[in-house]
Amino acid sequence: MRGWRGFKEFQRIAAETRDVAQTHSLFLLGCPHNSSTVVPEGMRAYAGIGCHYMAQWMDRSTLGYTHMGGEGANWVGEAPFSNRNHVFQNLGDGTYNHSGYMAIRAAIASNTNITYKILFNDAVAMTGGQANDGGLTVPQVARQVAAEGAKRVVVVTDEPDKYPSDIEWPKGLTIHHRDDLIAVQKELAEVPASRC
């Protein structure tokens, strides 16, 4: 079968073919998003533009997303009309650095009850993995969101002891091991108003 008849036959066969398996992209083994996108049972998160968007395809309570730089803005609009009083918002440090910071400012200014999880890997991963402009660091991010008025700022890491004791952290900041992420999230969900 060649030409037009062959093409029409292919279309007929393809239309009658049933899917035998479907796959979705998932996080690689060892990827920090395997644990960072998990939220406590009964709680909800929004995805952001980045690898953590894939959490929507997984057994996670992550639903909804918005454009790059608008992470959390959808909850700012939804929250006054929802029975839910809190959500988590995933945000990569690359997006935070070039546009997401403004969404955090908007959430704080509107007193929206949201916990931002800024996933720090020191790269703008969705556009090639280049380093963040300006040499963004975890202590800088912590100080910035605290200066904006975040009610509580925490750091969750695989290496809690890696930060020298002379780092200038915002007042009240605590550092936790990644193994404690669920407990930390439960605690943050109880803090009223905007926080990071």
Short mmCIF file of N, CA, C and O in Angstrom, two decimals, residues 1-134:
data_model
loop_
_atom_site.label_atom_id
_atom_site.label_comp_id
_atom_site.label_asym_id
_atom_site.label_seq_id
_atom_site.Cartn_x
_atom_site.Cartn_y
_atom_site.Cartn_z
N MET A 1 0.85 -1.18 0.00
CA MET A 1 0.00 0.00 0.00
C MET A 1 0.89 1.23 0.00
O MET A 1 1.64 1.45 0.92
N ARG A 2 0.74 1.98 -1.00
CA ARG A 2 1.54 3.18 -1.10
C ARG A 2 0.61 4.36 -1.36
O ARG A 2 -0.52 4.21 -1.77
N GLY A 3 1.16 5.52 -1.12
CA GLY A 3 0.44 6.75 -1.45
C GLY A 3 -0.78 6.98 -0.58
O GLY A 3 -0.82 6.61 0.60
N TRP A 4 -1.79 7.55 -1.20
CA TRP A 4 -3.00 7.97 -0.50
C TRP A 4 -3.73 6.79 0.14
O TRP A 4 -4.19 6.86 1.27
N ARG A 5 -3.86 5.67 -0.59
CA ARG A 5 -4.55 4.51 -0.04
C ARG A 5 -3.82 3.95 1.18
O ARG A 5 -4.44 3.57 2.16
N GLY A 6 -2.51 3.92 1.15
CA GLY A 6 -1.73 3.45 2.29
C GLY A 6 -1.92 4.35 3.51
O GLY A 6 -2.04 3.88 4.65
N PHE A 7 -1.98 5.64 3.25
CA PHE A 7 -2.18 6.59 4.34
C PHE A 7 -3.57 6.42 4.95
O PHE A 7 -3.72 6.41 6.16
N LYS A 8 -4.58 6.24 4.11
CA LYS A 8 -5.95 6.06 4.60
C LYS A 8 -6.06 4.76 5.40
O LYS A 8 -6.73 4.71 6.42
N GLU A 9 -5.38 3.71 4.95
CA GLU A 9 -5.39 2.44 5.68
C GLU A 9 -4.71 2.61 7.05
O GLU A 9 -5.19 2.09 8.06
N PHE A 10 -3.60 3.34 7.08
CA PHE A 10 -2.92 3.61 8.35
C PHE A 10 -3.85 4.37 9.30
O PHE A 10 -3.94 4.05 10.48
N GLN A 11 -4.56 5.37 8.78
CA GLN A 11 -5.49 6.13 9.62
C GLN A 11 -6.59 5.24 10.19
O GLN A 11 -6.97 5.36 11.35
N ARG A 12 -7.10 4.31 9.37
CA ARG A 12 -8.15 3.40 9.83
C ARG A 12 -7.62 2.50 10.94
O ARG A 12 -8.25 2.35 11.99
N ILE A 13 -6.44 1.93 10.76
CA ILE A 13 -5.84 1.05 11.77
C ILE A 13 -5.56 1.83 13.05
O ILE A 13 -5.86 1.36 14.16
N ALA A 14 -5.01 3.03 12.92
CA ALA A 14 -4.70 3.85 14.09
C ALA A 14 -5.97 4.20 14.86
O ALA A 14 -5.98 4.20 16.10
N ALA A 15 -7.06 4.50 14.14
CA ALA A 15 -8.32 4.88 14.80
C ALA A 15 -8.91 3.71 15.58
O ALA A 15 -9.59 3.89 16.59
N GLU A 16 -8.69 2.48 15.11
CA GLU A 16 -9.24 1.30 15.76
C GLU A 16 -8.34 0.75 16.86
O GLU A 16 -8.74 -0.13 17.61
N THR A 17 -7.12 1.25 16.95
CA THR A 17 -6.16 0.73 17.93
C THR A 17 -6.46 1.31 19.31
O THR A 17 -6.65 2.51 19.47
N ARG A 18 -6.51 0.43 20.28
CA ARG A 18 -6.73 0.84 21.67
C ARG A 18 -5.39 0.94 22.37
O ARG A 18 -4.48 0.16 22.11
N ASP A 19 -5.29 1.92 23.29
CA ASP A 19 -4.06 2.06 24.07
C ASP A 19 -3.87 0.82 24.94
O ASP A 19 -4.81 0.38 25.61
N VAL A 20 -2.67 0.29 24.92
CA VAL A 20 -2.39 -0.84 25.79
C VAL A 20 -1.65 -0.39 27.05
O VAL A 20 -1.63 -1.08 28.04
N ALA A 21 -1.05 0.77 27.00
CA ALA A 21 -0.34 1.31 28.17
C ALA A 21 -0.16 2.80 27.97
O ALA A 21 -0.03 3.28 26.84
N GLN A 22 -0.19 3.51 29.05
CA GLN A 22 0.10 4.93 29.02
C GLN A 22 1.14 5.23 30.08
O GLN A 22 1.10 4.65 31.17
N THR A 23 2.04 6.11 29.75
CA THR A 23 3.03 6.52 30.74
C THR A 23 3.06 8.04 30.81
O THR A 23 2.69 8.73 29.87
N HIS A 24 3.48 8.53 31.94
CA HIS A 24 3.69 9.95 32.14
C HIS A 24 5.12 10.14 32.63
O HIS A 24 5.70 9.25 33.24
N SER A 25 5.62 11.32 32.39
CA SER A 25 6.94 11.65 32.93
C SER A 25 6.85 11.67 34.45
O SER A 25 5.88 12.16 35.02
N LEU A 26 7.85 11.14 35.09
CA LEU A 26 7.92 11.13 36.55
C LEU A 26 9.31 11.58 36.96
O LEU A 26 10.22 11.66 36.15
N PHE A 27 9.49 11.86 38.24
CA PHE A 27 10.78 12.28 38.74
C PHE A 27 11.77 11.12 38.70
O PHE A 27 11.40 9.97 38.93
N LEU A 28 13.01 11.42 38.44
CA LEU A 28 14.05 10.41 38.46
C LEU A 28 14.32 9.98 39.89
O LEU A 28 14.10 10.74 40.84
N LEU A 29 14.82 8.75 40.05
CA LEU A 29 15.21 8.30 41.38
C LEU A 29 16.25 9.26 41.94
O LEU A 29 17.16 9.67 41.24
N GLY A 30 16.10 9.62 43.19
CA GLY A 30 17.04 10.54 43.81
C GLY A 30 16.71 12.00 43.60
O GLY A 30 17.32 12.87 44.21
N CYS A 31 15.75 12.31 42.74
CA CYS A 31 15.37 13.71 42.50
C CYS A 31 14.74 14.27 43.77
O CYS A 31 13.86 13.65 44.37
N PRO A 32 15.16 15.47 44.19
CA PRO A 32 14.58 16.04 45.43
C PRO A 32 13.08 16.30 45.32
O PRO A 32 12.39 16.36 46.33
N HIS A 33 12.55 16.42 44.10
CA HIS A 33 11.11 16.64 43.96
C HIS A 33 10.30 15.42 44.37
O HIS A 33 9.10 15.53 44.62
N ASN A 34 10.92 14.24 44.43
CA ASN A 34 10.21 13.06 44.90
C ASN A 34 9.67 13.26 46.30
O ASN A 34 8.61 12.75 46.65
N SER A 35 10.38 14.00 47.13
CA SER A 35 9.88 14.26 48.49
C SER A 35 9.37 15.70 48.64
O SER A 35 8.45 15.94 49.40
N SER A 36 9.95 16.65 47.91
CA SER A 36 9.57 18.06 48.12
C SER A 36 8.15 18.36 47.68
O SER A 36 7.55 19.32 48.16
N THR A 37 7.59 17.57 46.78
CA THR A 37 6.23 17.85 46.29
C THR A 37 5.15 17.10 47.06
O THR A 37 3.97 17.26 46.77
N VAL A 38 5.54 16.32 48.04
CA VAL A 38 4.57 15.60 48.87
C VAL A 38 4.05 16.55 49.94
O VAL A 38 4.81 17.28 50.56
N VAL A 39 2.73 16.55 50.12
CA VAL A 39 2.13 17.38 51.17
C VAL A 39 1.40 16.47 52.15
O VAL A 39 1.06 15.33 51.83
N PRO A 40 1.15 16.95 53.37
CA PRO A 40 0.43 16.13 54.35
C PRO A 40 -0.95 15.73 53.84
O PRO A 40 -1.58 16.45 53.06
N GLU A 41 -1.42 14.59 54.31
CA GLU A 41 -2.72 14.07 53.88
C GLU A 41 -3.82 15.10 54.14
O GLU A 41 -3.87 15.73 55.20
N GLY A 42 -4.69 15.27 53.17
CA GLY A 42 -5.81 16.20 53.28
C GLY A 42 -5.47 17.62 52.88
O GLY A 42 -6.35 18.47 52.83
N MET A 43 -4.22 17.90 52.59
CA MET A 43 -3.81 19.24 52.19
C MET A 43 -3.57 19.27 50.69
O MET A 43 -3.46 18.24 50.04
N ARG A 44 -3.49 20.46 50.13
CA ARG A 44 -3.39 20.64 48.69
C ARG A 44 -2.24 21.55 48.34
O ARG A 44 -1.90 22.45 49.08
N ALA A 45 -1.67 21.32 47.16
CA ALA A 45 -0.61 22.17 46.65
C ALA A 45 -0.94 22.57 45.22
O ALA A 45 -1.69 21.88 44.52
N TYR A 46 -0.37 23.67 44.79
CA TYR A 46 -0.39 24.08 43.40
C TYR A 46 0.98 23.81 42.81
O TYR A 46 2.00 23.95 43.49
N ALA A 47 1.00 23.45 41.54
CA ALA A 47 2.27 23.29 40.84
C ALA A 47 2.74 24.65 40.36
O ALA A 47 2.00 25.63 40.36
N GLY A 48 3.98 24.68 39.97
CA GLY A 48 4.53 25.86 39.33
C GLY A 48 5.15 25.43 38.01
O GLY A 48 5.13 24.26 37.65
N ILE A 49 5.66 26.38 37.29
CA ILE A 49 6.35 26.06 36.06
C ILE A 49 7.71 25.51 36.45
O ILE A 49 8.50 26.18 37.10
N GLY A 50 7.97 24.30 36.11
CA GLY A 50 9.22 23.64 36.47
C GLY A 50 8.97 22.16 36.55
O GLY A 50 7.87 21.66 36.30
N CYS A 51 10.00 21.43 36.92
CA CYS A 51 9.89 19.98 37.00
C CYS A 51 8.78 19.56 37.96
O CYS A 51 8.12 18.55 37.75
N HIS A 52 8.55 20.33 39.01
CA HIS A 52 7.55 19.94 40.00
C HIS A 52 6.13 20.00 39.44
O HIS A 52 5.20 19.53 40.07
N TYR A 53 5.96 20.53 38.23
CA TYR A 53 4.66 20.48 37.55
C TYR A 53 4.21 19.03 37.40
O TYR A 53 3.03 18.74 37.45
N MET A 54 5.17 18.12 37.22
CA MET A 54 4.85 16.71 37.00
C MET A 54 4.15 16.08 38.20
O MET A 54 3.55 15.01 38.07
N ALA A 55 4.18 16.72 39.36
CA ALA A 55 3.49 16.19 40.53
C ALA A 55 1.99 16.07 40.27
O ALA A 55 1.31 15.26 40.90
N GLN A 56 1.47 16.83 39.31
CA GLN A 56 0.04 16.74 38.97
C GLN A 56 -0.31 15.40 38.35
O GLN A 56 -1.47 15.00 38.36
N TRP A 57 0.66 14.71 37.79
CA TRP A 57 0.42 13.41 37.16
C TRP A 57 0.64 12.27 38.12
O TRP A 57 0.50 11.11 37.74
N MET A 58 1.03 12.56 39.33
CA MET A 58 1.43 11.53 40.28
C MET A 58 0.39 11.42 41.39
O MET A 58 -0.60 12.14 41.41
N ASP A 59 0.67 10.54 42.34
CA ASP A 59 -0.24 10.35 43.47
C ASP A 59 0.02 11.43 44.52
O ASP A 59 0.34 11.14 45.66
N ARG A 60 -0.11 12.67 44.11
CA ARG A 60 0.12 13.82 44.98
C ARG A 60 -1.16 14.65 45.01
O ARG A 60 -2.00 14.57 44.13
N SER A 61 -1.28 15.49 45.99
CA SER A 61 -2.43 16.40 46.08
C SER A 61 -2.07 17.74 45.47
O SER A 61 -2.28 18.79 46.07
N THR A 62 -1.51 17.68 44.28
CA THR A 62 -1.10 18.89 43.56
C THR A 62 -2.03 19.08 42.38
O THR A 62 -2.08 18.23 41.49
N LEU A 63 -2.77 20.16 42.39
CA LEU A 63 -3.73 20.45 41.33
C LEU A 63 -3.60 21.91 40.94
O LEU A 63 -3.52 22.78 41.79
N GLY A 64 -3.61 22.18 39.66
CA GLY A 64 -3.62 23.55 39.19
C GLY A 64 -2.24 24.17 39.11
O GLY A 64 -1.33 23.79 39.82
N TYR A 65 -2.12 25.08 38.20
CA TYR A 65 -0.86 25.80 38.00
C TYR A 65 -1.20 27.14 37.35
O TYR A 65 -2.35 27.39 36.98
N THR A 66 -0.20 27.95 37.20
CA THR A 66 -0.40 29.22 36.51
C THR A 66 0.87 29.54 35.74
O THR A 66 1.81 28.76 35.72
N HIS A 67 0.90 30.68 35.11
CA HIS A 67 2.05 31.07 34.29
C HIS A 67 3.29 31.31 35.15
O HIS A 67 3.20 31.54 36.35
N MET A 68 4.45 31.26 34.51
CA MET A 68 5.71 31.49 35.22
C MET A 68 5.69 32.88 35.84
O MET A 68 5.39 33.87 35.18
N GLY A 69 5.97 32.93 37.12
CA GLY A 69 5.98 34.20 37.85
C GLY A 69 4.67 34.49 38.56
O GLY A 69 4.61 35.39 39.39
N GLY A 70 3.63 33.71 38.26
CA GLY A 70 2.34 33.94 38.90
C GLY A 70 2.01 32.90 39.95
O GLY A 70 0.88 32.84 40.43
N GLU A 71 2.99 32.08 40.32
CA GLU A 71 2.75 31.00 41.26
C GLU A 71 2.14 31.52 42.57
O GLU A 71 2.70 32.37 43.22
N GLY A 72 0.98 31.02 42.89
CA GLY A 72 0.27 31.44 44.10
C GLY A 72 -0.78 32.50 43.82
O GLY A 72 -1.70 32.68 44.61
N ALA A 73 -0.66 33.21 42.71
CA ALA A 73 -1.65 34.25 42.39
C ALA A 73 -3.03 33.65 42.18
O ALA A 73 -4.04 34.28 42.50
N ASN A 74 -3.08 32.42 41.66
CA ASN A 74 -4.38 31.77 41.50
C ASN A 74 -5.05 31.53 42.85
O ASN A 74 -6.26 31.68 42.99
N TRP A 75 -4.27 31.20 43.89
CA TRP A 75 -4.84 31.01 45.22
C TRP A 75 -5.23 32.35 45.84
O TRP A 75 -6.22 32.44 46.57
N VAL A 76 -4.50 33.40 45.55
CA VAL A 76 -4.87 34.74 46.04
C VAL A 76 -6.29 35.06 45.59
O VAL A 76 -7.10 35.58 46.36
N GLY A 77 -6.63 34.71 44.34
CA GLY A 77 -7.98 34.96 43.83
C GLY A 77 -9.01 33.96 44.32
O GLY A 77 -10.17 34.31 44.55
N GLU A 78 -8.61 32.72 44.49
CA GLU A 78 -9.54 31.66 44.88
C GLU A 78 -9.84 31.65 46.38
O GLU A 78 -10.97 31.34 46.80
N ALA A 79 -8.86 31.96 47.19
CA ALA A 79 -8.97 31.79 48.65
C ALA A 79 -10.21 32.42 49.27
O ALA A 79 -10.86 31.76 50.11
N PRO A 80 -10.60 33.65 48.92
CA PRO A 80 -11.78 34.23 49.57
C PRO A 80 -13.08 33.47 49.30
O PRO A 80 -14.06 33.64 50.00
N PHE A 81 -13.07 32.59 48.29
CA PHE A 81 -14.28 31.87 47.91
C PHE A 81 -14.19 30.37 48.19
O PHE A 81 -15.03 29.61 47.75
N SER A 82 -13.18 29.97 48.92
CA SER A 82 -12.94 28.55 49.17
C SER A 82 -13.19 28.20 50.62
O SER A 82 -12.98 29.01 51.52
N ASN A 83 -13.62 26.97 50.85
CA ASN A 83 -13.75 26.45 52.22
C ASN A 83 -12.40 26.05 52.79
O ASN A 83 -12.26 25.88 53.98
N ARG A 84 -11.43 25.88 51.91
CA ARG A 84 -10.07 25.54 52.33
C ARG A 84 -9.40 26.83 52.80
O ARG A 84 -9.58 27.87 52.19
N ASN A 85 -8.62 26.77 53.86
CA ASN A 85 -8.02 28.02 54.34
C ASN A 85 -6.53 28.14 54.02
O ASN A 85 -5.91 29.14 54.37
N HIS A 86 -5.95 27.12 53.36
CA HIS A 86 -4.51 27.15 53.14
C HIS A 86 -4.14 26.22 51.98
O HIS A 86 -4.78 25.19 51.77
N VAL A 87 -3.12 26.58 51.23
CA VAL A 87 -2.51 25.69 50.23
C VAL A 87 -0.99 25.86 50.28
O VAL A 87 -0.47 26.84 50.82
N PHE A 88 -0.30 24.90 49.68
CA PHE A 88 1.14 24.99 49.45
C PHE A 88 1.35 25.37 48.00
O PHE A 88 0.57 24.98 47.13
N GLN A 89 2.39 26.13 47.76
CA GLN A 89 2.73 26.52 46.39
C GLN A 89 4.18 26.17 46.12
O GLN A 89 5.07 26.67 46.80
N ASN A 90 4.42 25.30 45.14
CA ASN A 90 5.78 24.98 44.73
C ASN A 90 6.30 26.09 43.83
O ASN A 90 5.57 26.60 42.97
N LEU A 91 7.55 26.45 44.01
CA LEU A 91 8.18 27.51 43.23
C LEU A 91 9.67 27.22 43.14
O LEU A 91 10.33 27.07 44.17
N GLY A 92 10.19 27.12 41.92
CA GLY A 92 11.62 26.90 41.76
C GLY A 92 12.41 28.17 42.02
O GLY A 92 11.90 29.29 41.84
N ASP A 93 13.66 28.03 42.43
CA ASP A 93 14.47 29.20 42.72
C ASP A 93 14.79 30.02 41.48
O ASP A 93 14.94 31.24 41.56
N GLY A 94 14.85 29.39 40.31
CA GLY A 94 15.07 30.15 39.08
C GLY A 94 13.90 31.07 38.80
O GLY A 94 14.07 32.26 38.52
N THR A 95 12.69 30.52 38.88
CA THR A 95 11.49 31.35 38.67
C THR A 95 11.36 32.39 39.77
O THR A 95 11.03 33.54 39.51
N TYR A 96 11.63 32.00 41.01
CA TYR A 96 11.62 32.95 42.12
C TYR A 96 12.50 34.16 41.78
O TYR A 96 12.10 35.30 41.96
N ASN A 97 13.69 33.88 41.29
CA ASN A 97 14.69 34.92 41.07
C ASN A 97 14.29 35.91 39.98
O ASN A 97 14.52 37.10 40.12
N HIS A 98 13.68 35.42 38.92
CA HIS A 98 13.39 36.36 37.84
C HIS A 98 11.95 36.86 37.80
O HIS A 98 11.68 37.88 37.17
N SER A 99 11.01 36.20 38.48
CA SER A 99 9.64 36.71 38.42
C SER A 99 8.74 36.26 39.57
O SER A 99 7.80 36.94 39.91
N GLY A 100 9.01 35.11 40.17
CA GLY A 100 8.12 34.56 41.19
C GLY A 100 8.08 35.35 42.48
O GLY A 100 7.12 35.29 43.23
N TYR A 101 9.14 36.10 42.73
CA TYR A 101 9.20 36.92 43.94
C TYR A 101 8.00 37.87 44.03
O TYR A 101 7.47 38.11 45.11
N MET A 102 7.57 38.36 42.88
CA MET A 102 6.43 39.29 42.87
C MET A 102 5.14 38.59 43.29
O MET A 102 4.29 39.21 43.94
N ALA A 103 4.98 37.32 42.96
CA ALA A 103 3.79 36.59 43.40
C ALA A 103 3.79 36.42 44.91
O ALA A 103 2.74 36.52 45.56
N ILE A 104 4.96 36.19 45.48
CA ILE A 104 5.06 36.10 46.94
C ILE A 104 4.69 37.43 47.57
O ILE A 104 3.94 37.47 48.55
N ARG A 105 5.19 38.50 47.00
CA ARG A 105 4.84 39.84 47.52
C ARG A 105 3.33 40.07 47.47
O ARG A 105 2.75 40.61 48.41
N ALA A 106 2.70 39.64 46.38
CA ALA A 106 1.25 39.81 46.24
C ALA A 106 0.50 38.99 47.28
O ALA A 106 -0.49 39.46 47.86
N ALA A 107 0.95 37.75 47.51
CA ALA A 107 0.29 36.90 48.51
C ALA A 107 0.40 37.52 49.91
O ALA A 107 -0.56 37.52 50.67
N ILE A 108 1.58 38.04 50.23
CA ILE A 108 1.77 38.66 51.54
C ILE A 108 0.94 39.93 51.65
O ILE A 108 0.26 40.15 52.66
N ALA A 109 0.95 40.75 50.61
CA ALA A 109 0.19 42.01 50.64
C ALA A 109 -1.31 41.76 50.79
O ALA A 109 -2.00 42.54 51.44
N SER A 110 -1.81 40.67 50.22
CA SER A 110 -3.24 40.37 50.29
C SER A 110 -3.59 39.50 51.50
O SER A 110 -4.74 39.12 51.67
N ASN A 111 -2.57 39.20 52.33
CA ASN A 111 -2.77 38.40 53.54
C ASN A 111 -3.36 37.02 53.22
O ASN A 111 -4.19 36.50 53.96
N THR A 112 -2.92 36.45 52.11
CA THR A 112 -3.41 35.14 51.69
C THR A 112 -2.67 34.04 52.45
O THR A 112 -1.46 34.09 52.61
N ASN A 113 -3.40 33.06 52.90
CA ASN A 113 -2.85 31.98 53.70
C ASN A 113 -2.25 30.91 52.77
O ASN A 113 -2.95 30.03 52.28
N ILE A 114 -0.95 31.01 52.54
CA ILE A 114 -0.25 30.13 51.61
C ILE A 114 1.17 29.89 52.11
O ILE A 114 1.78 30.78 52.69
N THR A 115 1.63 28.68 51.92
CA THR A 115 3.01 28.35 52.24
C THR A 115 3.74 28.12 50.93
O THR A 115 3.37 27.22 50.17
N TYR A 116 4.73 28.94 50.65
CA TYR A 116 5.56 28.75 49.47
C TYR A 116 6.68 27.78 49.80
O TYR A 116 7.36 27.94 50.80
N LYS A 117 6.85 26.79 48.94
CA LYS A 117 7.99 25.88 49.05
C LYS A 117 8.92 26.25 47.89
O LYS A 117 8.66 25.89 46.74
N ILE A 118 9.96 27.00 48.21
CA ILE A 118 10.92 27.44 47.19
C ILE A 118 11.96 26.34 47.05
O ILE A 118 12.76 26.11 47.96
N LEU A 119 11.93 25.67 45.95
CA LEU A 119 12.78 24.50 45.70
C LEU A 119 14.10 24.99 45.13
O LEU A 119 14.17 25.40 43.97
N PHE A 120 15.13 24.96 45.93
CA PHE A 120 16.41 25.58 45.59
C PHE A 120 17.39 24.56 45.03
O PHE A 120 17.79 23.62 45.71
N ASN A 121 17.78 24.75 43.77
CA ASN A 121 18.82 23.91 43.16
C ASN A 121 19.88 24.76 42.46
O ASN A 121 20.70 24.24 41.72
N ASP A 122 19.83 26.08 42.68
CA ASP A 122 20.82 27.00 42.13
C ASP A 122 20.88 26.98 40.61
O ASP A 122 21.94 27.09 40.02
N ALA A 123 19.72 26.83 39.98
CA ALA A 123 19.70 26.79 38.52
C ALA A 123 18.35 27.25 37.99
O ALA A 123 17.34 27.14 38.67
N VAL A 124 18.36 27.76 36.78
CA VAL A 124 17.13 28.03 36.04
C VAL A 124 16.92 26.78 35.18
O VAL A 124 17.32 26.73 34.03
N ALA A 125 16.34 25.77 35.80
CA ALA A 125 16.34 24.43 35.21
C ALA A 125 15.52 24.33 33.93
O ALA A 125 15.87 23.59 33.03
N MET A 126 14.42 25.05 33.83
CA MET A 126 13.55 24.89 32.66
C MET A 126 14.11 25.54 31.40
O MET A 126 13.56 25.36 30.33
N THR A 127 15.15 26.29 31.52
CA THR A 127 15.72 26.93 30.33
C THR A 127 17.17 26.55 30.12
O THR A 127 17.95 27.31 29.57
N GLY A 128 17.57 25.38 30.60
CA GLY A 128 18.89 24.89 30.30
C GLY A 128 19.79 24.65 31.49
O GLY A 128 20.89 24.15 31.34
N GLY A 129 19.37 25.02 32.67
CA GLY A 129 20.15 24.73 33.85
C GLY A 129 21.25 25.73 34.15
O GLY A 129 22.16 25.43 34.91
N GLN A 130 21.18 26.93 33.56
CA GLN A 130 22.21 27.91 33.87
C GLN A 130 22.02 28.44 35.30
O GLN A 130 20.94 28.35 35.86
N ALA A 131 23.09 28.96 35.86
CA ALA A 131 23.05 29.48 37.22
C ALA A 131 22.12 30.69 37.30
O ALA A 131 21.94 31.43 36.33
N ASN A 132 21.53 30.90 38.48
CA ASN A 132 20.70 32.09 38.69
C ASN A 132 21.55 33.35 38.54
O ASN A 132 22.66 33.42 39.07
N ASP A 133 21.02 34.35 37.86
CA ASP A 133 21.73 35.64 37.77
C ASP A 133 21.88 36.23 39.15
O ASP A 133 20.95 36.21 39.96
N GLY A 134 23.05 36.76 39.44
CA GLY A 134 23.27 37.44 40.70
C GLY A 134 23.73 36.54 41.83
O GLY A 134 23.91 37.00 42.95
#
